[in-house]
mmCIF file of C-alpha atoms in Angstrom:
data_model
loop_
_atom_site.group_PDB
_atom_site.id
_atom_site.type_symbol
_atom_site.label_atom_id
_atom_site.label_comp_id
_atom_site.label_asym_id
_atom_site.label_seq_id
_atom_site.Cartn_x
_atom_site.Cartn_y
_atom_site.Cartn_z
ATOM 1 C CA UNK A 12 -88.352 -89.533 106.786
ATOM 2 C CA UNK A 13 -90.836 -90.162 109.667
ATOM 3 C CA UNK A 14 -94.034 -91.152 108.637
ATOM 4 C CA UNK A 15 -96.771 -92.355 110.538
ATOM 5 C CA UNK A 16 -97.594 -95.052 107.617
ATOM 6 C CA UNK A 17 -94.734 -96.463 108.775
ATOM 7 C CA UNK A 18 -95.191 -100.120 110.440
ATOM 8 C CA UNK A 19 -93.533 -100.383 114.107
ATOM 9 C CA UNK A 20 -93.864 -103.341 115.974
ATOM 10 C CA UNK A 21 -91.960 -104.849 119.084
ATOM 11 C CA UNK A 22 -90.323 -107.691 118.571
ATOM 12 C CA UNK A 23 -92.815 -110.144 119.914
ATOM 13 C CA UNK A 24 -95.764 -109.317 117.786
ATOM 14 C CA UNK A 25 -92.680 -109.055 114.986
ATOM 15 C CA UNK A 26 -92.979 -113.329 115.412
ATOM 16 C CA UNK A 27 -96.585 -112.980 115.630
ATOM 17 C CA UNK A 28 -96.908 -111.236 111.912
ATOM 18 C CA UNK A 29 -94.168 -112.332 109.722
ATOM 19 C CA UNK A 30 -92.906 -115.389 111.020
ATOM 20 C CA UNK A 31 -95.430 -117.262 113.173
ATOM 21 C CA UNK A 32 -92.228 -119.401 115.037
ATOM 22 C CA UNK A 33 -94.711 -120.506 117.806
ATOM 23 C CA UNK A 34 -98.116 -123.043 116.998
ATOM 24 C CA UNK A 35 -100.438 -124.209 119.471
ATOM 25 C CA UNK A 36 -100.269 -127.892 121.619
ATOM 26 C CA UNK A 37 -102.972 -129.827 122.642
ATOM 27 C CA UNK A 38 -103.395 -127.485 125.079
ATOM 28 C CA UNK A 39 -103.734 -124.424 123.603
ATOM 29 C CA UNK A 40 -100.472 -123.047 124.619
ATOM 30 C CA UNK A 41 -97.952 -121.804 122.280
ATOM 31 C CA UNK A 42 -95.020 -123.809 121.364
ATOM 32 C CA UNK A 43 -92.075 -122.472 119.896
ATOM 33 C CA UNK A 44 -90.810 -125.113 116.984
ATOM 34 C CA UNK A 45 -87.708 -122.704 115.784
ATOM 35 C CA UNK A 46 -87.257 -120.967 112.844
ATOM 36 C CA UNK A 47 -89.725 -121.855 109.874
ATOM 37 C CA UNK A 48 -88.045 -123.751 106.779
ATOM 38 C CA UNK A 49 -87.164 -120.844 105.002
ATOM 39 C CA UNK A 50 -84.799 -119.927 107.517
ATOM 40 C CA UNK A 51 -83.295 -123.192 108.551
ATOM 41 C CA UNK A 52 -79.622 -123.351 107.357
ATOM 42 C CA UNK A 53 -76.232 -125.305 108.197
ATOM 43 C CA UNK A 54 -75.032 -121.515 107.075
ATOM 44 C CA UNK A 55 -76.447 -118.508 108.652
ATOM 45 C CA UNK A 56 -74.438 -116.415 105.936
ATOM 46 C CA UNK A 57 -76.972 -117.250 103.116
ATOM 47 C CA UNK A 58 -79.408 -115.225 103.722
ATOM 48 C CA UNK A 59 -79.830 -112.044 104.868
ATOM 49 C CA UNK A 60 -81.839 -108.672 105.466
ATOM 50 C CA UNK A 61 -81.598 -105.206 104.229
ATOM 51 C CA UNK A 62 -83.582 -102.189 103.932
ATOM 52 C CA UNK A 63 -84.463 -98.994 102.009
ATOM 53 C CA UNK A 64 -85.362 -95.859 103.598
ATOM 54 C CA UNK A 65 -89.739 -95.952 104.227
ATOM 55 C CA UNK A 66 -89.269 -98.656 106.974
ATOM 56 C CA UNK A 67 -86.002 -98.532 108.481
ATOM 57 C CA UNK A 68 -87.243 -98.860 112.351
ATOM 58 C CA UNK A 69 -89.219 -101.907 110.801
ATOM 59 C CA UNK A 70 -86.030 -103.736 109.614
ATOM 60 C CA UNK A 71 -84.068 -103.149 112.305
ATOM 61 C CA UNK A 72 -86.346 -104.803 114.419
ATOM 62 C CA UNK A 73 -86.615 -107.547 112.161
ATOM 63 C CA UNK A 74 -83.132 -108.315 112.153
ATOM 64 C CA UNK A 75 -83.091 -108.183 115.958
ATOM 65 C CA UNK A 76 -85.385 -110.513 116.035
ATOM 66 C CA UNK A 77 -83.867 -112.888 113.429
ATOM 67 C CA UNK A 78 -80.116 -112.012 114.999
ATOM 68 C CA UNK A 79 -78.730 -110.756 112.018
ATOM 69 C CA UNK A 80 -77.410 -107.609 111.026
ATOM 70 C CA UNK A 81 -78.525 -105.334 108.690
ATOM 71 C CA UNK A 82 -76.680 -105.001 105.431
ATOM 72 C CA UNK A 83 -75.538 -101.363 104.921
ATOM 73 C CA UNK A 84 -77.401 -99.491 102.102
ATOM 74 C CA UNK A 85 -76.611 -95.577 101.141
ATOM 75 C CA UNK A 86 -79.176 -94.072 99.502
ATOM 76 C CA UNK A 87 -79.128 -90.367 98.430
ATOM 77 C CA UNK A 88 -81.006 -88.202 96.623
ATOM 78 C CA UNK A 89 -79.975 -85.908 93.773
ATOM 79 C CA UNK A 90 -80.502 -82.608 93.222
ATOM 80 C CA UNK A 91 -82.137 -82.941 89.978
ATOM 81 C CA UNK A 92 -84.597 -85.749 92.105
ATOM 82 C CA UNK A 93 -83.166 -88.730 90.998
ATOM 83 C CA UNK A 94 -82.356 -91.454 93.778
ATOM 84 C CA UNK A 95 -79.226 -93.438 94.094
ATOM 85 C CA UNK A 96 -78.714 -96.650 96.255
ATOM 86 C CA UNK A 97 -75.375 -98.521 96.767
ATOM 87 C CA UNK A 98 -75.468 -101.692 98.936
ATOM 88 C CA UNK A 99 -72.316 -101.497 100.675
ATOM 89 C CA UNK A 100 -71.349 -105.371 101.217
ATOM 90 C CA UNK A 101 -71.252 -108.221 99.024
ATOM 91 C CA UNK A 102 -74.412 -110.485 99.146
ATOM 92 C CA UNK A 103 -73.301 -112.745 96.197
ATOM 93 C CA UNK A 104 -75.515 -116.003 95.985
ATOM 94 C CA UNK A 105 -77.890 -114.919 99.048
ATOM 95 C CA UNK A 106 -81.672 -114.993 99.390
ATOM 96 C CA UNK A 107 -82.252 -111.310 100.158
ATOM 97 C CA UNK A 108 -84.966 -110.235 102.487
ATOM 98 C CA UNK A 109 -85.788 -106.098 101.110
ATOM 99 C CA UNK A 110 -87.720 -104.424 103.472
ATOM 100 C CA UNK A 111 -89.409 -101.016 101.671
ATOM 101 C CA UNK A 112 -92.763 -100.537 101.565
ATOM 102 C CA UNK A 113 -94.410 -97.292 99.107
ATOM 103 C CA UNK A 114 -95.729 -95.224 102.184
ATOM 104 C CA UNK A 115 -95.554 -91.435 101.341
ATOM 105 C CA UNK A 116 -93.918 -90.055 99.496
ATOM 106 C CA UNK A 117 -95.696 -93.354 97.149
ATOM 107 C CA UNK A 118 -93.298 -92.546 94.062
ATOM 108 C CA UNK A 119 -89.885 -91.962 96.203
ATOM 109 C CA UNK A 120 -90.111 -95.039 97.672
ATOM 110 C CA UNK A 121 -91.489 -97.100 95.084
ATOM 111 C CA UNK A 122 -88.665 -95.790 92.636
ATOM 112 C CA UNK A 123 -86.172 -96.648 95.407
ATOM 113 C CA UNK A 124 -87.966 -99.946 95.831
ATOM 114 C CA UNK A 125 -87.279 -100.774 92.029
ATOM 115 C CA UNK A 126 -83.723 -99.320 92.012
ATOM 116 C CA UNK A 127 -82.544 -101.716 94.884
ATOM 117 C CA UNK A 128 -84.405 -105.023 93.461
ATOM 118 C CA UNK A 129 -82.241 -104.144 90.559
ATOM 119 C CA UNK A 130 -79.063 -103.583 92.200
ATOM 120 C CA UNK A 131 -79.929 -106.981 93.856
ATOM 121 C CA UNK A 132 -80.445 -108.690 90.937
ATOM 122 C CA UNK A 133 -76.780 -107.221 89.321
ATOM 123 C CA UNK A 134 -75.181 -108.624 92.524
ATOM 124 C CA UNK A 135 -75.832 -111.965 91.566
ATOM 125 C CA UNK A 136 -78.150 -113.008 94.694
ATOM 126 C CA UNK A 137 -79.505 -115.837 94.477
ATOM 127 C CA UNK A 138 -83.254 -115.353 95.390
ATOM 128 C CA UNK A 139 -85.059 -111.626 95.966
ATOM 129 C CA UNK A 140 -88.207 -111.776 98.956
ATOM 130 C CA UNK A 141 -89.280 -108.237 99.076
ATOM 131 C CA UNK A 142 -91.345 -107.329 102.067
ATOM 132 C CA UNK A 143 -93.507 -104.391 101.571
ATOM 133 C CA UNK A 144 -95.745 -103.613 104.791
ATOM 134 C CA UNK A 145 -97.472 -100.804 102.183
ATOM 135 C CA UNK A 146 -98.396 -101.452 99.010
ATOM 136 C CA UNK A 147 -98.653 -98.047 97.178
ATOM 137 C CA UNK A 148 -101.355 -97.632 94.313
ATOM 138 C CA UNK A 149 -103.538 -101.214 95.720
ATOM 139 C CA UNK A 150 -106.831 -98.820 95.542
ATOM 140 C CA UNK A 151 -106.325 -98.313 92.164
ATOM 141 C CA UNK A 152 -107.114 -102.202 91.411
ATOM 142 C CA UNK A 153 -110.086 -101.863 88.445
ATOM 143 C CA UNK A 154 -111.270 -100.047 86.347
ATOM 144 C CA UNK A 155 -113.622 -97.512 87.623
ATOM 145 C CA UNK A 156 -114.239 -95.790 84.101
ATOM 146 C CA UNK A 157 -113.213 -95.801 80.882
ATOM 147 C CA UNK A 158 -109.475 -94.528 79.551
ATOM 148 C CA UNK A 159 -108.076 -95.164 83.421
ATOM 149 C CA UNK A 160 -104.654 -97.518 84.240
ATOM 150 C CA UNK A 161 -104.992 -100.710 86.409
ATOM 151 C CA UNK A 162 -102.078 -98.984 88.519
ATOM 152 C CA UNK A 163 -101.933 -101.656 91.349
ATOM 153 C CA UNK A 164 -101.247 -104.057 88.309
ATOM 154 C CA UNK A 165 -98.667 -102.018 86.451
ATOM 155 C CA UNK A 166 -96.547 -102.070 90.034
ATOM 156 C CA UNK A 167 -97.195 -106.070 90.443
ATOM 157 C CA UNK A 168 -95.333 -105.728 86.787
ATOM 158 C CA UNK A 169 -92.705 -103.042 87.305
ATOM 159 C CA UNK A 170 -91.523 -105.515 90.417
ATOM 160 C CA UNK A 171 -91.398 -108.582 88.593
ATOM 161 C CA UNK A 172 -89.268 -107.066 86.062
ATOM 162 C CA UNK A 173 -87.097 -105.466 87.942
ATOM 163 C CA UNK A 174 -86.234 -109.133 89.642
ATOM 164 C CA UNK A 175 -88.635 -109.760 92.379
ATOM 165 C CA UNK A 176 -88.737 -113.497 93.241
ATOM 166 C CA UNK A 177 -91.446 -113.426 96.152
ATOM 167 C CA UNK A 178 -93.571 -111.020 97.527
ATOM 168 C CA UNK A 179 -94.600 -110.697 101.600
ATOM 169 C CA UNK A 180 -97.211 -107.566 101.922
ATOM 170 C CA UNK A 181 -99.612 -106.711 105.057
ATOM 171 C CA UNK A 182 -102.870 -106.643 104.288
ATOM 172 C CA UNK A 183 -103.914 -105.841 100.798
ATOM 173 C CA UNK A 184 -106.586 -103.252 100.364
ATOM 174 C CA UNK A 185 -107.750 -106.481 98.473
ATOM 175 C CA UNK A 186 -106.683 -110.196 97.842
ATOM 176 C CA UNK A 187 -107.159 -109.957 94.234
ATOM 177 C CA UNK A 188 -104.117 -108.182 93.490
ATOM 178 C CA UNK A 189 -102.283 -111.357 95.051
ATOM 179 C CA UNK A 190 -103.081 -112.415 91.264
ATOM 180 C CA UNK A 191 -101.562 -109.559 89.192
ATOM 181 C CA UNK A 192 -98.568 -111.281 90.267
ATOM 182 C CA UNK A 193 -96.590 -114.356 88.374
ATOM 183 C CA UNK A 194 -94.402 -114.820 91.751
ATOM 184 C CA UNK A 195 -95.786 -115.955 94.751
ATOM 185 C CA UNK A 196 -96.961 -113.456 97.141
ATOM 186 C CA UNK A 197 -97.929 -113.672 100.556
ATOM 187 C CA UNK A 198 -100.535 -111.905 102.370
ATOM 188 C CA UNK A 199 -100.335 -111.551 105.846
ATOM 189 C CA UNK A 200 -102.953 -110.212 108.245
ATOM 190 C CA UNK A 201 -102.044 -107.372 110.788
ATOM 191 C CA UNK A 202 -105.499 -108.837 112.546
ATOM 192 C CA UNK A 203 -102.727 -111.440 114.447
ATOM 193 C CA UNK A 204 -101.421 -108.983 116.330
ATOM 194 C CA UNK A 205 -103.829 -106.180 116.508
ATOM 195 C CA UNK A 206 -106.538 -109.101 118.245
ATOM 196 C CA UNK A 207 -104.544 -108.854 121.370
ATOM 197 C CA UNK A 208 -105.106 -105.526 122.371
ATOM 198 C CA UNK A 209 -109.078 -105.295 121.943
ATOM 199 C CA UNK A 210 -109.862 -109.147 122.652
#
């Protein structure tokens, strides 16, 4: 479903954002050191990136930039509205990289979000890092009046439950919700690459 929520990047500011490969010298000038530790590996086979359907463009860039593949998901939806997802190789033992973020339709892709974590988690991966350039219901952080939900609280807990070892978002509406989560979560700054078209 296009959307124009949806984060596209080219590749290069793809390094600048999510992986920051390159620090500065003495000089100033950028350096490229390799991949970060989380990537380093004597086998490129334990890891590995897949996708739902809200940022698909998004996560086939990032694997072109990492030089992976995507793994194949099917998703499909019912006709009563219920969604079904099927990853389509085996990723037993392998720190997953899930790219789906909850850009409209919020609840479609949030469910799907939840539904893949879980088929993740049945597949006996080894570690879950879901990326989510969007994170749906983040205005709804406090209480603005009485008898109202904490919403972007009850999704920190719906993806922790569901199996969620780490989460990577793009800027929060605010920090705080960094701490409705038990997992770490990373906040990254869309500033990075946005600073080198107006500076």
């Amino acid at each position: 479903v296009n959307n124009p929520v949806k984060t596209q990047m080219s590749s290069r500011n793809l390094h600048a954002l999510t992986l920051s490969l390159d620090t500065p010298d003495d000089s100033g000038a950028a350096v490229s050191t390799g991949p970060p530790p989380l990537f380093r590996s004597s086998a490129i086979g334990e890891w590995c990136v897949l996708s739902g359907r809200s940022n698909t463009e998004l996560a086939v860039e990032v694997a072109e930039t990492l030089g992976v593949s995507l793994v194949p998901v099917k998703a499909k939806d019912f006709a009563d509205g219920e969604i079904g997802v099927h990853v389509l190789e085996s990723i037993r033992e392998k720190c997953v990289f899930l790219v789906q973020g909850m850009c409209p339709p919020v609840n479609q892709h949030l469910m799907e979000l939840l539904l893949l974590v879980d088929a993740l988690r049945r597949a006996s991966v080894r570690t879950i890092y879901a990326v989510i350039p969007y994170y749906g219901y983040a205005r709804q952080d406090r209480k603005t009046t009485s008898r109202v939900p904490i919403s972007a609280a009850l999704v920190a807990r719906l993806l922790e439950s569901a199996g969620v070892d780490r989460v990577i978002c793009v800027d929060l509406h605010c920090g705080q919700i960094q701490g409705f989560f038990d997992c770490p979560v990373d906040n990254l700054y869309g500033s990075l690459v946005l600073r080198d078209f107006f500076i």
